[in-house]
XYZ file of N, CA, C and O in Angstrom:
228
model
N -29.121 96.834 21.079
C -30.258 96.547 20.976
C -30.895 97.308 19.624
O -31.492 96.622 18.607
N -30.273 98.010 19.060
C -30.477 98.865 17.445
C -30.091 97.693 16.846
O -30.859 97.419 15.952
N -29.239 97.196 16.571
C -28.368 96.105 15.581
C -29.414 94.894 16.120
O -29.674 94.165 14.401
N -29.911 93.909 16.864
C -30.612 93.342 16.960
C -31.959 93.487 15.878
O -32.844 92.845 15.563
N -32.538 94.685 16.437
C -33.731 95.318 16.053
C -33.618 94.894 14.276
O -34.502 94.967 13.708
N -32.683 95.349 13.913
C -32.459 95.695 12.468
C -32.249 93.978 11.363
O -31.751 93.996 10.442
N -31.634 93.365 12.450
C -31.261 91.793 11.764
C -32.479 90.791 11.993
O -33.024 90.597 12.552
N -32.605 90.223 10.617
C -33.775 89.415 10.365
C -34.058 88.082 11.357
O -35.315 87.464 11.658
N -32.808 87.684 11.443
C -32.424 86.421 12.254
C -31.965 86.343 13.376
O -31.622 85.437 13.873
N -32.192 87.437 14.354
C -32.017 87.462 15.694
C -32.590 86.897 16.626
O -33.954 86.260 15.918
N -31.976 85.976 17.744
C -32.839 85.505 18.312
C -32.475 85.901 20.021
O -33.704 85.559 20.365
N -31.407 86.251 20.141
C -31.118 86.636 21.692
C -30.210 87.965 22.377
O -30.052 88.451 21.270
N -30.861 88.345 23.365
C -30.502 89.523 23.799
C -29.810 89.633 25.384
O -30.760 89.080 26.051
N -28.373 89.559 25.426
C -28.175 89.213 26.615
C -27.987 90.736 27.482
O -27.520 91.561 26.847
N -28.584 90.695 28.423
C -28.527 91.833 29.291
C -27.688 91.777 30.475
O -28.143 90.854 31.527
N -27.226 92.640 31.300
C -26.626 92.551 32.521
C -26.920 93.325 33.825
O -27.840 94.433 32.999
N -27.223 92.859 34.898
C -27.774 93.623 35.745
C -26.272 94.175 36.695
O -26.209 94.094 38.198
N -25.807 94.996 36.189
C -24.751 95.715 36.950
C -25.174 97.304 37.790
O -24.187 98.031 38.493
N -26.502 97.150 37.540
C -26.753 98.208 38.347
C -26.671 99.556 37.707
O -26.815 100.954 37.827
N -26.569 99.467 36.074
C -26.358 100.788 35.169
C -27.967 101.196 34.830
O -27.704 102.522 34.601
N -29.064 100.355 34.652
C -30.228 100.926 34.649
C -30.501 102.171 35.617
O -31.396 103.127 35.002
N -30.131 102.012 36.732
C -30.151 103.520 37.621
C -29.789 104.977 36.674
O -30.245 105.477 37.419
N -28.568 104.790 35.854
C -27.903 105.904 35.626
C -28.190 106.055 33.946
O -27.463 106.802 33.513
N -28.975 105.417 33.606
C -29.563 105.321 32.204
C -30.516 106.102 31.826
O -31.651 105.688 32.827
N -30.511 107.356 31.281
C -31.961 108.110 31.141
C -33.264 106.834 30.737
O -34.293 107.403 31.171
N -33.361 106.366 30.014
C -34.300 105.399 29.219
C -33.822 103.987 29.240
O -33.162 103.082 28.241
N -33.692 102.910 30.484
C -33.203 101.815 30.081
C -33.833 100.756 29.696
O -34.933 101.421 28.807
N -33.387 99.772 29.484
C -33.789 98.533 28.601
C -35.570 98.424 28.700
O -35.888 98.686 30.461
N -36.511 98.388 27.834
C -38.011 98.180 28.416
C -37.968 96.708 27.856
O -37.696 96.325 26.816
N -38.859 95.976 28.570
C -39.131 94.793 28.255
C -40.225 94.508 28.556
O -40.929 94.508 29.661
N -41.203 93.973 27.645
C -42.307 93.572 27.648
C -42.660 92.262 26.994
O -42.621 92.086 25.841
N -43.735 91.429 28.088
C -43.971 90.311 27.583
C -42.930 89.123 26.989
O -42.960 88.463 26.001
N -41.683 89.580 27.505
C -40.367 88.604 26.953
C -39.873 89.524 26.415
O -38.788 88.909 25.890
N -39.994 90.287 25.658
C -39.516 91.164 24.264
C -38.973 92.260 24.800
O -39.696 93.286 25.117
N -37.708 92.731 24.544
C -37.334 94.042 24.778
C -37.630 94.923 23.526
O -37.570 94.707 22.385
N -37.953 96.159 23.766
C -38.392 96.702 23.138
C -37.099 98.026 22.245
O -36.531 98.943 23.475
N -36.928 97.984 21.361
C -35.967 99.238 20.930
C -36.532 100.080 20.907
O -37.470 100.813 20.192
N -35.729 101.446 21.299
C -36.264 102.873 21.560
C -36.472 103.240 19.252
O -35.543 102.834 18.670
N -37.147 104.424 19.789
C -37.154 104.624 17.895
C -36.488 105.865 17.882
O -36.200 106.477 17.041
N -35.244 106.451 18.612
C -34.182 107.505 18.184
C -33.177 107.027 17.640
O -33.007 105.621 17.921
N -32.766 108.043 17.134
C -31.378 107.370 16.714
C -30.306 107.271 17.683
O -30.236 107.547 18.945
N -29.332 106.585 16.997
C -27.990 106.273 17.777
C -28.129 105.116 18.769
O -28.661 103.966 18.112
N -27.142 104.886 19.674
C -26.684 103.700 20.157
C -27.856 103.338 21.270
O -27.517 101.971 21.442
N -28.666 103.945 21.611
C -29.684 103.569 22.173
C -29.254 104.011 24.034
O -30.453 103.876 24.968
N -28.126 104.762 24.526
C -27.697 104.982 25.631
C -27.661 106.266 25.885
O -27.161 106.573 25.205
N -28.265 106.978 26.641
C -27.712 108.223 27.195
C -28.007 108.051 28.459
O -29.233 107.692 29.022
N -27.062 109.148 29.177
C -26.677 108.740 30.659
C -27.802 109.688 31.203
O -27.898 110.851 31.113
N -28.152 109.516 32.908
C -29.180 110.419 33.418
C -27.562 110.842 34.641
O -27.408 110.750 35.043
N -27.167 112.098 33.712
C -26.135 112.661 34.530
C -26.416 113.514 35.710
O -25.417 113.175 36.519
N -27.784 113.726 36.286
C -28.171 114.390 37.103
C -28.112 113.096 38.359
O -27.411 113.515 39.352
N -28.221 111.833 37.798
C -28.095 110.281 38.955
C -26.733 110.561 39.071
O -26.774 110.102 40.186
N -26.099 110.599 37.837
C -24.748 110.044 38.226
C -24.163 111.296 38.882
O -22.821 110.956 40.145
N -24.448 112.621 38.746
C -23.705 113.879 39.718
C -23.857 113.025 41.336
O -23.188 113.764 42.298
N -24.889 112.699 41.654
C -25.595 112.234 43.106
C -24.188 111.120 43.509
O -24.175 111.034 44.718
N -23.207 110.754 42.903
C -22.406 109.273 43.287
C -20.921 110.176 42.560
O -19.996 109.072 43.251
N -20.694 111.194 42.448
C -19.389 111.781 42.237
C -18.122 111.358 43.375
O -18.710 111.812 44.181
N -17.255 110.963 42.864
C -16.364 110.711 43.789
C -15.314 112.274 43.782
O -15.400 112.569 43.016
């Protein structure tokens, strides 16, 4: 997401529905058909460790 936000000629973002959004602290936000890039540094993914703890094997 951050890389696309930095590119002047971006066009598409592919997102998969594997259920991972349930275990990410701030999942991808889409508003009016546009993905909203977070304003924090990094790759944009912070895991919800408490949520992941519930399914620990």
